[in-house]
Amino acid sequence: MKYESIIGLEVHAQLLTDSKIFCGCSVSYGADPNSQTCPVCLGLPGVLPVLNKKAVEYAVKMVLAVGGTVAPHSIFARKNYFYPDLPKGYQISQYDQPLSTGGSVEIEIPESKAKKKIHLTRIHLEEDAGKSLHSEDNSYTNTSSNVKQKGETLVDMNRCGVPLIEIVTQPDMRSPKEATLFLNKLKQILEYLEICSGNMEEGSLRCDANVSVRPIAQTKLGTKTEVKNMNSFKAVEKALNFEMERQIGIIESGGRIIQETLLWDAEKELIAPMRSKEESHDYRYFPEPDLVVLKFHPQTISGIGGIRSEEKFGTPTITIVEKIKQSLPELPEARKTRFIKQYQIPEYDAELLTTEKKLADYYEECVKNYPNSKAVSNWVMGEVLRELKERKISVSEFKVPPKELASLLKQVDSGTLSGKMAKDVFVEMAETGLSSEKIIQEKGLVQVTDTKEIESVIESVLRENPGEVEKYRSGKERVFGFFVGEVMKKTKGKANPSVVNQILKEKLSS
Ligand code: ZN
Ligand code: MN
C-alpha cells in the first residue's frame, strides 16, 4: 500500500529586535550565560512586563507579507508549565485571540514546477524560554564559570524573553520534502523582511512538526505525533522521513499510533519519545493580567510601552497597519519577476540571485556600475557564490564590494586583463579586500596588448618550432592551440588572447 504523510508545522522565529519582548535586556547571541537578564525576564516577584513596540511591528510585517489578517485586538495569555528553563513558571504567549489569522506561503515543487499554497492558521507573538545545557553538550565548555560534571544540567536564562513569532500552518504538506520547501520559503521571507536571521543552527528559527500518515486513497486522518528538536533543514527532512516510516511500520504490523511528542536525535539519526502530549487545557491558559489588550486603532496602537500608555503614529489619515504595509520591501517572488524583466536574465539566474536579499542587493549594485547584466549574473552565480561557499561567509562579510567587482569587469572589457587573469585577481580581492587596481599593480599583472611585443614573442615561438609550423601549413590546424599555449607560457599568461590569435593567424598563413 502507498502512504502519504500529513504534515503541519509550528515555526518559531526569533525577531531581530535589539532588546527582549518585555524588558530592556539585550538579545545578542553568544553572550556569557545569564549575563543578559534582569528581574523582569527572570520572573522575580512584583515586576511588570512592558511590550516592545519593535517586536509588534516586526510581527505585523510578517503577517502582511504572507497575506494574513491582523486582528484589530489581540490579547496575551499565560501558558503555564513547569520546566527548569522557565523561571516564571509560565510563558507569556497568545492563545485564543492571536495577533493574526490566515495567510499563506507558496512553494514550488521542483520536479513538476507545480505551485502549491501552504495555508497558515495563525501567527502570534510570544516570549522565548531559557536554555538547558546538558553536560553532553559542547556549548559553553570553554567558559570557565561553567565547568560541568558529567550528567549535570545548567541553565542559561539569556534567551528568556527573547521575542518570537510562532507561525502555525494548516496540515497542508504531504511529504517531508514539501515541509523543507516551505521552511526555506519562510526563511527567505523572514530574511527579506530583515526581522529574523533565519539561522536554524543558532536556534533563531525552530520548527516542530505534527505528522500523521494514511493510505493515499483514504480521507480519514491518522493519529498524529509531534516531532521536536530538528535543528537544521537537513534534520527536518531526515526526522520527518524517519517518523513517516516509523508510523507506516506500526500500521502495517497491525499496531496503533500513540499521540505523543518525539525528539529527533541528530547524532543517532533516530526519534525517541519525550513525554505524552499535553492537551492545551494542561497549560491552564488564562489572560495575562499584567498586559492590556493589544489594539490596532486607526491611528494608534495601545497596549504598547506599558500598561496605560498610548502612542500616536504618523499622519492621521493612515492606519498603523497600513503604514507598516507601505514599509514592506519588495518580496522574493516580486523581485525575481522584476529581475527577469528588467535585466533580461534567464529565470534560473533570477531565482538564484534572489534567494537572499543581500545577494540580490549585491547583484543590483554591481549592475548599476557595470550594465552588462548577464555578465554580472554569471560572475555572481559563479565566482562570488564559490568564494562565499569556500570561505563559509555570508554576502555581508564578503570583502569585495559590488563596485569593485564592476570595476574588475570593466578592466576585462578594456583589455587590461584577460578573463583568466580577472578570475585570479578576484580570488586575491576576496582574500585581501584590496582593490583590483592595487593587486594588478603589485603583481605586475597588466595584460600585454602591445602588438609589437606580442609579435616578437610569436616570431620566436614559430622559429623555435619549425616542425609544428610545417604540420600546420600542411593542414593540421589543431596545432594552432599549441602555438597559443607557447605564447601564453612565454608571456606568463599576460598576452591578450584575441591579439595573439589574430597575429598568429596572420603569421602562419603568410
Ligand atoms: Zn530582562
Ligand atoms: Mn510557541
XYZ file of C-alpha atoms and ligand atoms in Angstrom:
512
model
C 0.000 0.000 0.000
C 1.126 3.541 -0.737
C 1.061 6.112 2.041
C 1.187 9.850 2.241
C 2.138 11.952 5.207
C 0.078 14.828 6.504
C 2.364 17.452 7.948
C 1.645 20.688 9.752
C 4.404 22.885 11.122
C 4.781 25.236 14.053
C 7.679 27.519 13.372
C 9.236 29.772 15.965
C 11.218 32.697 14.601
C 13.309 34.955 16.833
C 12.742 38.588 15.987
C 15.811 40.718 15.337
C 14.979 43.408 17.872
C 17.725 44.972 20.000
C 16.000 44.149 23.261
C 13.708 41.496 24.684
C 9.936 41.495 24.302
C 9.004 42.610 27.823
C 12.213 44.176 29.208
C 15.270 46.107 28.043
C 17.782 43.242 28.147
C 19.925 42.658 25.077
C 19.142 39.699 22.845
C 22.550 39.321 21.194
C 23.579 35.729 20.587
C 26.622 34.089 22.171
C 26.969 36.270 25.297
C 28.159 34.721 28.566
C 25.413 32.628 30.181
C 22.987 34.596 32.344
C 24.701 37.904 31.558
C 21.654 39.287 29.731
C 18.986 39.046 32.374
C 17.045 41.316 34.718
C 14.286 40.876 37.301
C 11.618 41.035 34.572
C 12.929 38.230 32.363
C 13.976 36.211 35.405
C 10.389 36.430 36.620
C 11.127 37.876 40.056
C 8.040 38.739 42.119
C 6.415 42.107 41.580
C 7.926 43.043 38.232
C 5.791 44.090 35.279
C 6.257 43.351 31.587
C 6.337 46.230 29.063
C 5.615 45.264 25.461
C 8.335 46.033 22.893
C 6.931 48.143 20.040
C 9.502 46.918 17.510
C 8.528 43.311 18.171
C 4.902 44.150 17.371
C 5.895 45.970 14.177
C 8.090 43.078 13.037
C 5.343 40.559 13.710
C 2.850 42.677 11.763
C 5.334 42.862 8.870
C 5.371 39.089 8.669
C 1.584 38.849 8.858
C 1.238 41.298 5.974
C 3.982 39.660 3.908
C 2.122 36.342 3.932
C -1.268 37.941 3.353
C -2.649 37.288 6.827
C -5.202 39.416 8.664
C -4.063 41.474 11.629
C -6.624 41.178 14.395
C -7.889 44.624 15.487
C -7.293 43.477 19.014
C -5.477 40.530 20.465
C -4.526 39.505 23.950
C -1.592 37.891 25.679
C -2.094 34.767 27.737
C -0.129 32.821 30.297
C 0.812 29.327 29.252
C 1.625 27.533 32.465
C 4.084 24.688 32.657
C 6.947 23.673 34.859
C 10.412 23.422 33.418
C 13.838 24.495 34.712
C 14.408 26.960 31.852
C 11.153 28.802 32.569
C 11.727 30.820 35.753
C 8.262 32.418 35.874
C 6.526 29.055 35.634
C 4.597 30.370 32.647
C 5.341 31.654 29.189
C 3.634 34.836 28.016
C 2.122 33.843 24.715
C -1.102 34.374 22.803
C -3.819 31.796 22.799
C -7.474 32.258 21.819
C -7.043 35.785 20.447
C -3.812 35.747 18.443
C -2.220 38.639 16.556
C -3.313 37.297 13.205
C -5.153 34.624 11.318
C -4.883 33.314 7.767
C -2.306 33.972 5.104
C -0.290 31.529 3.047
C 3.130 30.796 1.615
C 3.536 29.419 -1.878
C 6.039 26.668 -2.593
C 7.130 25.281 -5.932
C 7.547 21.512 -6.313
C 10.898 21.205 -8.153
C 10.062 18.167 -10.321
C 6.685 19.305 -11.646
C 7.220 23.066 -11.203
C 3.695 22.995 -9.773
C 2.896 25.746 -7.267
C 1.231 24.880 -4.017
C -0.134 27.102 -1.275
C 0.609 26.215 2.330
C -2.066 27.932 4.393
C -1.373 29.458 7.758
C -3.683 29.137 10.704
C -2.222 31.993 12.675
C 0.823 33.999 13.663
C 1.199 35.074 17.260
C 3.706 36.830 19.476
C 5.317 35.222 22.484
C 8.459 35.159 24.573
C 11.181 32.545 24.365
C 12.231 30.376 27.299
C 15.793 29.854 28.549
C 18.073 27.066 27.556
C 19.097 23.956 29.473
C 22.675 22.910 28.859
C 23.257 19.252 29.464
C 26.780 18.076 30.140
C 26.825 16.121 26.880
C 26.540 19.419 25.015
C 29.744 21.011 23.879
C 28.395 24.518 24.198
C 29.877 26.686 26.926
C 32.502 24.144 27.960
C 35.170 26.760 27.321
C 33.552 29.243 29.725
C 35.481 28.957 32.952
C 32.484 29.754 35.154
C 30.627 26.788 33.723
C 32.684 23.759 34.449
C 30.246 20.905 34.336
C 30.231 17.456 35.803
C 29.003 14.572 33.744
C 25.246 14.239 33.989
C 24.861 17.798 35.211
C 22.492 20.292 33.640
C 22.990 24.050 33.812
C 20.539 26.690 32.759
C 21.136 29.855 30.755
C 18.394 32.496 31.067
C 19.746 34.817 28.347
C 17.105 33.564 25.954
C 14.217 34.131 28.399
C 12.030 36.866 26.970
C 13.575 36.971 23.502
C 10.714 37.945 21.167
C 9.321 35.187 18.985
C 6.640 34.847 16.427
C 5.028 31.459 16.221
C 3.796 30.650 12.742
C 1.299 27.792 12.643
C 0.419 26.139 9.342
C -2.542 24.055 8.368
C -1.711 20.382 7.743
C -1.131 21.146 4.059
C 2.193 19.432 3.450
C 2.109 15.950 2.004
C 5.758 14.965 2.239
C 8.879 15.810 4.242
C 10.237 17.433 1.064
C 7.296 19.844 0.950
C 7.938 20.706 4.583
C 11.529 21.722 3.868
C 10.474 23.657 0.776
C 8.012 25.563 2.951
C 10.611 26.243 5.626
C 13.062 27.533 3.046
C 10.447 29.899 1.641
C 9.544 31.075 5.109
C 13.176 31.687 5.956
C 13.592 33.625 2.722
C 10.624 35.891 3.529
C 11.832 36.481 7.104
C 15.253 37.337 5.763
C 13.856 39.745 3.144
C 11.860 41.499 5.868
C 15.061 41.661 7.949
C 13.139 40.583 11.037
C 14.868 37.217 11.718
C 18.304 35.859 10.904
C 16.798 32.505 9.920
C 19.731 30.627 11.381
C 18.405 27.208 12.430
C 21.708 26.074 13.917
C 21.744 29.046 16.302
C 18.110 28.400 17.107
C 16.751 31.643 15.696
C 14.428 29.594 13.507
C 12.988 26.445 15.082
C 10.394 24.084 13.889
C 8.136 21.453 15.380
C 6.014 19.228 13.203
C 2.740 17.390 13.537
C 2.905 14.256 11.469
C 0.455 11.542 10.593
C 0.269 9.074 7.739
C -2.590 7.468 5.844
C -3.045 5.241 2.809
C -3.201 7.512 -0.232
C -6.862 6.847 -1.083
C -8.066 7.301 2.490
C -9.633 10.594 3.555
C -9.765 9.999 7.305
C -6.749 11.379 9.144
C -4.490 9.106 11.148
C -3.298 9.779 14.709
C -0.593 12.411 14.739
C 2.612 12.728 16.672
C 4.640 15.840 17.333
C 8.307 15.868 16.358
C 10.619 18.376 18.030
C 14.292 19.248 18.167
C 15.034 19.488 14.481
C 17.907 21.938 14.311
C 18.663 22.213 10.628
C 16.889 21.959 7.305
C 18.535 18.599 6.766
C 17.355 17.411 10.182
C 13.771 18.374 9.353
C 13.704 16.249 6.241
C 15.510 13.321 7.861
C 13.408 13.367 11.026
C 10.121 13.591 9.136
C 11.131 10.766 6.805
C 12.092 8.696 9.817
C 8.789 9.392 11.565
C 6.791 8.648 8.429
C 8.496 5.264 8.048
C 8.052 4.507 11.734
C 4.316 5.165 11.608
C 3.876 3.131 8.420
C 5.761 0.267 10.087
C 3.431 0.321 13.093
C 0.276 0.420 10.946
C 1.455 -2.385 8.662
C 2.213 -4.637 11.611
C -1.290 -4.065 12.943
C -0.341 -1.648 15.717
C -1.768 1.707 16.763
C -0.038 5.093 16.673
C 0.073 6.750 20.086
C -0.296 10.510 20.212
C 2.966 11.663 21.772
C 5.833 14.110 21.496
C 9.029 12.779 19.987
C 12.526 14.182 19.932
C 14.823 13.918 16.934
C 18.358 12.862 17.803
C 20.523 14.262 15.002
C 23.578 12.282 16.006
C 21.967 8.851 16.236
C 19.504 9.793 13.478
C 16.506 8.438 15.298
C 13.447 9.563 17.172
C 12.719 8.997 20.862
C 9.579 9.776 22.887
C 9.762 12.855 25.110
C 6.529 12.860 27.059
C 2.921 12.098 26.399
C 1.328 15.035 24.640
C -0.257 17.689 26.817
C -3.725 18.736 25.893
C -3.984 22.505 25.737
C -6.023 22.531 28.957
C -2.951 21.131 30.722
C -1.367 24.541 30.206
C -4.183 26.283 32.090
C -4.128 29.229 29.722
C -5.608 32.456 31.071
C -5.327 36.108 30.006
C -2.096 37.783 31.133
C -3.269 40.232 33.800
C -0.158 42.420 33.583
C -0.653 43.411 29.941
C -3.573 45.216 28.376
C -5.291 44.320 25.130
C -3.124 44.944 22.068
C -5.307 47.162 19.878
C -4.746 48.484 16.407
C -6.764 51.692 16.207
C -6.898 53.648 13.011
C -4.064 55.907 14.172
C -2.546 54.311 17.237
C -1.589 51.092 18.873
C -2.452 50.899 22.514
C -1.103 48.365 24.896
C 2.469 49.109 23.875
C 5.108 50.611 26.094
C 3.401 49.983 29.416
C 0.021 49.478 30.820
C -1.811 52.702 30.053
C 0.396 54.419 27.542
C -0.787 55.110 24.050
C 1.470 56.128 21.241
C 0.485 58.129 18.223
C 1.801 57.132 14.859
C 2.258 59.035 11.607
C -0.243 61.125 9.766
C -3.834 60.767 10.917
C -5.053 59.599 7.518
C -3.422 56.160 7.510
C -3.611 53.338 9.964
C -0.522 51.934 11.615
C -1.028 48.607 9.873
C -1.287 50.500 6.589
C 1.930 52.315 7.420
C 3.785 49.070 8.115
C 2.386 47.692 4.873
C 3.883 50.584 2.946
C 7.259 49.918 4.551
C 7.387 46.325 3.319
C 10.314 45.638 0.991
C 9.926 44.002 -2.384
C 9.431 40.317 -1.599
C 11.345 37.418 -3.212
C 8.750 36.456 -5.859
C 8.223 40.028 -6.999
C 11.930 40.701 -7.117
C 12.588 37.585 -9.157
C 9.941 38.596 -11.705
C 11.378 42.101 -11.916
C 14.929 40.781 -12.397
C 13.836 38.680 -15.368
C 12.117 41.664 -16.967
C 14.462 44.489 -16.078
C 17.794 42.728 -16.564
C 16.744 40.292 -19.288
C 18.299 37.362 -17.473
C 17.029 33.753 -17.510
C 14.580 32.638 -14.811
C 17.247 30.308 -13.445
C 19.578 33.261 -12.830
C 16.851 35.421 -11.304
C 15.804 32.619 -8.959
C 19.333 32.057 -7.714
C 20.185 35.753 -7.395
C 17.075 36.473 -5.325
C 17.380 33.566 -2.880
C 18.858 36.023 -0.418
C 18.041 39.707 -0.193
C 21.669 40.668 0.356
C 22.779 38.699 -2.684
C 20.108 40.356 -4.817
C 21.223 43.754 -3.482
C 24.823 42.867 -4.366
C 23.838 41.952 -7.892
C 21.821 45.118 -8.461
C 24.541 47.363 -7.063
C 27.053 45.740 -9.379
C 24.824 46.121 -12.448
C 24.386 49.799 -11.578
C 28.109 50.219 -12.064
C 28.547 47.755 -14.921
C 25.393 47.419 -17.010
C 26.145 44.099 -18.737
C 23.579 42.329 -16.562
C 24.167 38.793 -17.848
C 27.939 39.039 -17.423
C 27.413 40.239 -13.845
C 24.929 37.431 -13.242
C 27.470 34.843 -14.426
C 30.115 36.279 -12.145
C 27.848 36.472 -9.113
C 26.432 32.963 -9.598
C 29.853 31.539 -10.366
C 32.813 33.294 -8.786
C 31.054 35.180 -5.982
C 28.984 32.237 -4.725
C 32.012 29.963 -4.934
C 34.142 32.318 -2.851
C 31.353 32.656 -0.266
C 30.998 28.903 -0.039
C 34.715 28.243 0.213
C 35.162 30.906 2.845
C 31.950 29.896 4.650
C 30.859 33.521 4.881
C 27.720 35.497 4.085
C 27.371 38.210 1.463
C 27.651 40.906 4.115
C 31.012 39.542 5.223
C 32.359 39.373 1.684
C 35.402 41.574 1.140
C 34.739 42.511 -2.480
C 32.192 45.332 -2.678
C 29.927 45.242 -5.754
C 31.547 48.417 -7.105
C 34.935 46.696 -7.072
C 33.608 43.703 -8.968
C 32.153 46.124 -11.528
C 35.491 47.836 -11.968
C 37.223 44.473 -12.398
C 34.783 43.552 -15.169
C 35.407 46.893 -16.861
C 39.103 46.081 -16.971
C 38.379 42.833 -18.771
C 36.368 44.763 -21.354
C 39.085 47.337 -21.847
C 41.607 44.555 -22.418
C 43.734 45.340 -19.368
C 43.010 41.854 -18.038
C 42.205 38.550 -19.671
C 39.216 36.616 -18.352
C 41.572 34.137 -16.726
C 43.642 36.841 -15.049
C 40.479 38.549 -13.818
C 39.454 35.360 -12.029
C 42.839 35.143 -10.311
C 42.688 38.812 -9.327
C 39.169 38.264 -7.982
C 40.317 35.445 -5.685
C 43.045 37.766 -4.419
C 40.484 40.538 -3.838
C 38.266 38.173 -1.869
C 41.259 37.166 0.227
C 42.762 40.586 0.921
C 39.943 43.073 0.365
C 42.299 45.156 -1.810
C 41.087 46.845 -4.984
C 41.720 45.206 -8.332
C 43.938 48.135 -9.414
C 46.148 47.648 -6.399
C 46.519 43.904 -6.980
C 47.189 44.321 -10.693
C 49.846 46.907 -9.925
C 51.509 44.898 -7.160
C 51.634 41.705 -9.174
C 52.548 43.384 -12.443
C 49.568 41.665 -13.955
C 48.660 44.087 -16.694
C 47.701 42.253 -19.832
C 50.013 42.749 -22.780
C 48.053 44.216 -25.657
C 51.071 45.844 -27.316
C 51.071 44.162 -30.724
C 54.811 44.749 -31.261
C 55.671 42.891 -28.088
C 53.301 40.022 -28.845
C 54.521 39.837 -32.407
C 58.109 39.326 -31.333
C 57.104 36.561 -28.913
C 55.119 34.848 -31.676
C 58.028 35.085 -34.058
C 60.358 33.414 -31.592
C 57.794 30.645 -30.906
C 57.477 29.945 -34.629
C 61.284 29.997 -35.029
C 61.764 27.511 -32.203
C 59.134 25.076 -33.550
C 59.720 24.675 -37.307
C 58.295 21.140 -37.268
C 54.948 22.263 -35.840
C 54.774 25.156 -38.286
C 55.247 22.652 -41.105
C 52.413 20.491 -39.721
C 50.072 23.470 -39.508
C 50.808 24.590 -43.007
C 50.232 21.062 -44.335
C 46.673 21.263 -42.997
C 46.887 20.078 -39.380
C 45.104 23.100 -37.977
C 44.770 21.779 -34.478
C 48.439 22.624 -33.912
C 47.162 26.202 -33.610
C 46.295 25.652 -29.956
C 49.863 24.530 -29.298
C 51.217 27.880 -30.561
C 48.759 29.841 -28.442
C 49.851 27.807 -25.430
C 53.533 28.509 -26.070
C 52.922 32.258 -26.450
C 50.962 32.294 -23.199
C 53.720 30.393 -21.446
C 56.338 32.908 -22.574
C 54.191 35.866 -21.544
C 53.131 34.219 -18.276
C 49.523 34.360 -19.383
C 49.539 38.110 -19.799
C 49.148 38.291 -23.569
C 45.754 39.404 -24.788
C 44.336 36.201 -26.325
C 42.453 37.865 -29.151
C 45.553 39.802 -30.228
C 47.583 36.574 -30.056
C 45.037 34.711 -32.197
C 44.925 37.436 -34.773
C 48.698 37.833 -35.202
C 49.301 34.072 -35.100
C 46.830 33.530 -37.937
C 48.476 36.228 -39.998
C 51.998 34.874 -39.426
C 51.073 31.256 -40.112
C 49.239 31.989 -43.318
C 51.961 34.217 -44.704
Zn 15.427 41.283 31.169
Mn 5.215 28.634 20.974
